[in-house]
Amino acid sequence: YVVARSFQVGRTSVAAAITDPSGHPVGGVSVAADTDRLPPTRVHRTGVEVAAAAVAISGRLRDGRVSPR
């Protein structure tokens, strides 16, 4: 996952890529919040959860349960 604190002043974003069966990025999952609501102590936990969601969606693409549009 990636963390951005400079994209918007006062906001923190955490994101992870969704990949197709060949490993190419086809989308993403992200969470953004005011920095005071997403302090460094919560960023790691949020990153792990965002990354897990991206892996789950990527797995559905690999299994053919969803198709990229």
GROMACS .gro file of N, CA and C in nm:
model
  207
    1TYR      N    1   0.083  -0.118   0.000
    1TYR     CA    2   0.000   0.000   0.000
    1TYR      C    3   0.087   0.124   0.000
    2VAL      N    4   0.026   0.236  -0.037
    2VAL     CA    5   0.097   0.363  -0.042
    2VAL      C    6   0.021   0.464   0.044
    3VAL      N    7   0.096   0.554   0.107
    3VAL     CA    8   0.037   0.658   0.192
    3VAL      C    9   0.073   0.792   0.132
    4ALA      N   10  -0.025   0.880   0.119
    4ALA     CA   11  -0.001   1.016   0.069
    4ALA      C   12  -0.053   1.116   0.170
    5ARG      N   13   0.035   1.209   0.207
    5ARG     CA   14  -0.005   1.316   0.298
    5ARG      C   15   0.007   1.453   0.232
    6SER      N   16   0.059   1.454   0.109
    6SER     CA   17   0.083   1.582   0.045
    6SER      C   18  -0.011   1.611  -0.071
    7PHE      N   19  -0.096   1.517  -0.106
    7PHE     CA   20  -0.187   1.537  -0.219
    7PHE      C   21  -0.286   1.649  -0.191
    8GLN      N   22  -0.345   1.649  -0.073
    8GLN     CA   23  -0.434   1.756  -0.028
    8GLN      C   24  -0.390   1.796   0.112
    9VAL      N   25  -0.375   1.922   0.136
    9VAL     CA   26  -0.333   1.970   0.267
    9VAL      C   27  -0.435   1.929   0.372
   10GLY      N   28  -0.385   1.870   0.481
   10GLY     CA   29  -0.472   1.830   0.590
   10GLY      C   30  -0.542   1.697   0.570
   11ARG      N   31  -0.508   1.626   0.461
   11ARG     CA   32  -0.571   1.496   0.432
   11ARG      C   33  -0.463   1.389   0.422
   12THR      N   34  -0.498   1.269   0.464
   12THR     CA   35  -0.410   1.153   0.447
   12THR      C   36  -0.487   1.049   0.368
   13SER      N   37  -0.420   0.989   0.270
   13SER     CA   38  -0.481   0.886   0.186
   13SER      C   39  -0.396   0.760   0.194
   14VAL      N   40  -0.463   0.647   0.194
   14VAL     CA   41  -0.398   0.516   0.191
   14VAL      C   42  -0.460   0.440   0.075
   15ALA      N   43  -0.377   0.383  -0.013
   15ALA     CA   44  -0.430   0.317  -0.132
   15ALA      C   45  -0.350   0.191  -0.166
   16ALA      N   46  -0.415   0.101  -0.240
   16ALA     CA   47  -0.350  -0.021  -0.289
   16ALA      C   48  -0.407  -0.054  -0.426
   17ALA      N   49  -0.323  -0.115  -0.509
   17ALA     CA   50  -0.363  -0.147  -0.646
   17ALA      C   51  -0.444  -0.276  -0.653
   18ILE      N   52  -0.540  -0.275  -0.743
   18ILE     CA   53  -0.612  -0.396  -0.783
   18ILE      C   54  -0.545  -0.440  -0.913
   19THR      N   55  -0.510  -0.568  -0.922
   19THR     CA   56  -0.439  -0.617  -1.039
   19THR      C   57  -0.520  -0.722  -1.114
   20ASP      N   58  -0.494  -0.730  -1.245
   20ASP     CA   59  -0.560  -0.831  -1.327
   20ASP      C   60  -0.483  -0.963  -1.314
   21PRO      N   61  -0.530  -1.067  -1.380
   21PRO     CA   62  -0.463  -1.198  -1.366
   21PRO      C   63  -0.315  -1.198  -1.405
   22SER      N   64  -0.274  -1.104  -1.492
   22SER     CA   65  -0.132  -1.098  -1.530
   22SER      C   66  -0.051  -1.007  -1.438
   23GLY      N   67  -0.115  -0.951  -1.337
   23GLY     CA   68  -0.044  -0.867  -1.241
   23GLY      C   69  -0.039  -0.719  -1.275
   24HIS      N   70  -0.104  -0.681  -1.384
   24HIS     CA   71  -0.107  -0.540  -1.423
   24HIS      C   72  -0.214  -0.466  -1.342
   25PRO      N   73  -0.184  -0.343  -1.299
   25PRO     CA   74  -0.285  -0.268  -1.224
   25PRO      C   75  -0.403  -0.230  -1.313
   26VAL      N   76  -0.524  -0.250  -1.261
   26VAL     CA   77  -0.646  -0.216  -1.334
   26VAL      C   78  -0.738  -0.126  -1.254
   27GLY      N   79  -0.700  -0.097  -1.132
   27GLY     CA   80  -0.782  -0.013  -1.046
   27GLY      C   81  -0.716   0.003  -0.911
   28GLY      N   82  -0.792   0.054  -0.818
   28GLY     CA   83  -0.737   0.072  -0.685
   28GLY      C   84  -0.845   0.085  -0.580
   29VAL      N   85  -0.803   0.069  -0.457
   29VAL     CA   86  -0.888   0.088  -0.340
   29VAL      C   87  -0.818   0.193  -0.256
   30SER      N   88  -0.895   0.291  -0.206
   30SER     CA   89  -0.831   0.393  -0.124
   30SER      C   90  -0.924   0.439  -0.013
   31VAL      N   91  -0.861   0.490   0.090
   31VAL     CA   92  -0.930   0.552   0.203
   31VAL      C   93  -0.864   0.686   0.224
   32ALA      N   94  -0.944   0.790   0.240
   32ALA     CA   95  -0.891   0.923   0.267
   32ALA      C   96  -0.967   0.984   0.383
   33ALA      N   97  -0.896   1.058   0.465
   33ALA     CA   98  -0.958   1.121   0.581
   33ALA      C   99  -0.877   1.242   0.622
   34ASP      N  100  -0.938   1.327   0.703
   34ASP     CA  101  -0.862   1.436   0.762
   34ASP      C  102  -0.746   1.374   0.838
   35THR      N  103  -0.631   1.434   0.831
   35THR     CA  104  -0.512   1.379   0.894
   35THR      C  105  -0.530   1.358   1.044
   36ASP      N  106  -0.605   1.444   1.110
   36ASP     CA  107  -0.625   1.425   1.254
   36ASP      C  108  -0.713   1.303   1.284
   37ARG      N  109  -0.789   1.255   1.185
   37ARG     CA  110  -0.870   1.134   1.204
   37ARG      C  111  -0.797   1.009   1.158
   38LEU      N  112  -0.685   1.027   1.089
   38LEU     CA  113  -0.606   0.914   1.041
   38LEU      C  114  -0.459   0.940   1.076
   39PRO      N  115  -0.430   0.944   1.204
   39PRO     CA  116  -0.292   0.971   1.248
   39PRO      C  117  -0.201   0.853   1.216
   40PRO      N  118  -0.070   0.874   1.225
   40PRO     CA  119   0.025   0.767   1.194
   40PRO      C  120  -0.002   0.636   1.268
   41THR      N  121  -0.056   0.643   1.388
   41THR     CA  122  -0.084   0.521   1.463
   41THR      C  123  -0.193   0.436   1.398
   42ARG      N  124  -0.278   0.496   1.315
   42ARG     CA  125  -0.384   0.422   1.248
   42ARG      C  126  -0.354   0.394   1.102
   43VAL      N  127  -0.252   0.462   1.048
   43VAL     CA  128  -0.222   0.447   0.905
   43VAL      C  129  -0.184   0.303   0.871
   44HIS      N  130  -0.099   0.241   0.951
   44HIS     CA  131  -0.056   0.104   0.920
   44HIS      C  132  -0.174   0.008   0.920
   45ARG      N  133  -0.257   0.014   1.020
   45ARG     CA  134  -0.374  -0.075   1.027
   45ARG      C  135  -0.466  -0.051   0.907
   46THR      N  136  -0.488   0.074   0.873
   46THR     CA  137  -0.571   0.106   0.757
   46THR      C  138  -0.506   0.054   0.629
   47GLY      N  139  -0.374   0.069   0.618
   47GLY     CA  140  -0.303   0.019   0.500
   47GLY      C  141  -0.317  -0.130   0.484
   48VAL      N  142  -0.306  -0.202   0.593
   48VAL     CA  143  -0.322  -0.348   0.589
   48VAL      C  144  -0.464  -0.384   0.542
   49GLU      N  145  -0.563  -0.314   0.591
   49GLU     CA  146  -0.702  -0.342   0.552
   49GLU      C  147  -0.728  -0.306   0.407
   50VAL      N  148  -0.675  -0.194   0.362
   50VAL     CA  149  -0.691  -0.152   0.222
   50VAL      C  150  -0.621  -0.252   0.130
   51ALA      N  151  -0.500  -0.293   0.167
   51ALA     CA  152  -0.427  -0.390   0.086
   51ALA      C  153  -0.501  -0.523   0.081
   52ALA      N  154  -0.559  -0.566   0.192
   52ALA     CA  155  -0.635  -0.691   0.194
   52ALA      C  156  -0.757  -0.682   0.101
   53ALA      N  157  -0.823  -0.569   0.100
   53ALA     CA  158  -0.938  -0.551   0.010
   53ALA      C  159  -0.893  -0.558  -0.135
   54ALA      N  160  -0.781  -0.495  -0.167
   54ALA     CA  161  -0.730  -0.497  -0.305
   54ALA      C  162  -0.692  -0.639  -0.346
   55VAL      N  163  -0.631  -0.715  -0.256
   55VAL     CA  164  -0.595  -0.854  -0.285
   55VAL      C  165  -0.722  -0.937  -0.308
   56ALA      N  166  -0.824  -0.916  -0.228
   56ALA     CA  167  -0.949  -0.991  -0.244
   56ALA      C  168  -1.014  -0.962  -0.379
   57ILE      N  169  -1.018  -0.836  -0.416
   57ILE     CA  170  -1.077  -0.799  -0.545
   57ILE      C  171  -0.993  -0.855  -0.659
   58SER      N  172  -0.862  -0.845  -0.647
   58SER     CA  173  -0.773  -0.901  -0.749
   58SER      C  174  -0.795  -1.051  -0.764
   59GLY      N  175  -0.815  -1.119  -0.653
   59GLY     CA  176  -0.843  -1.262  -0.657
   59GLY      C  177  -0.971  -1.294  -0.730
   60ARG      N  178  -1.071  -1.210  -0.710
   60ARG     CA  179  -1.198  -1.231  -0.782
   60ARG      C  180  -1.178  -1.214  -0.931
   61LEU      N  181  -1.092  -1.120  -0.971
   61LEU     CA  182  -1.061  -1.104  -1.114
   61LEU      C  183  -0.991  -1.229  -1.167
   62ARG      N  184  -0.896  -1.281  -1.092
   62ARG     CA  185  -0.823  -1.401  -1.135
   62ARG      C  186  -0.916  -1.521  -1.146
   63ASP      N  187  -1.011  -1.531  -1.054
   63ASP     CA  188  -1.105  -1.644  -1.053
   63ASP      C  189  -1.218  -1.628  -1.154
   64GLY      N  190  -1.225  -1.512  -1.219
   64GLY     CA  191  -1.330  -1.488  -1.317
   64GLY      C  192  -1.464  -1.454  -1.256
   65ARG      N  193  -1.467  -1.420  -1.127
   65ARG     CA  194  -1.593  -1.386  -1.061
   65ARG      C  195  -1.638  -1.244  -1.088
   66VAL      N  196  -1.546  -1.160  -1.135
   66VAL     CA  197  -1.579  -1.025  -1.181
   66VAL      C  198  -1.493  -0.997  -1.302
   67SER      N  199  -1.535  -0.904  -1.385
   67SER     CA  200  -1.453  -0.869  -1.502
   67SER      C  201  -1.426  -0.721  -1.501
   68PRO      N  202  -1.304  -0.680  -1.537
   68PRO     CA  203  -1.272  -0.538  -1.543
   68PRO      C  204  -1.348  -0.473  -1.658
   69ARG      N  205  -1.389  -0.349  -1.638
   69ARG     CA  206  -1.460  -0.277  -1.746
   69ARG      C  207  -1.381  -0.157  -1.786
   0.00000   0.00000   0.00000
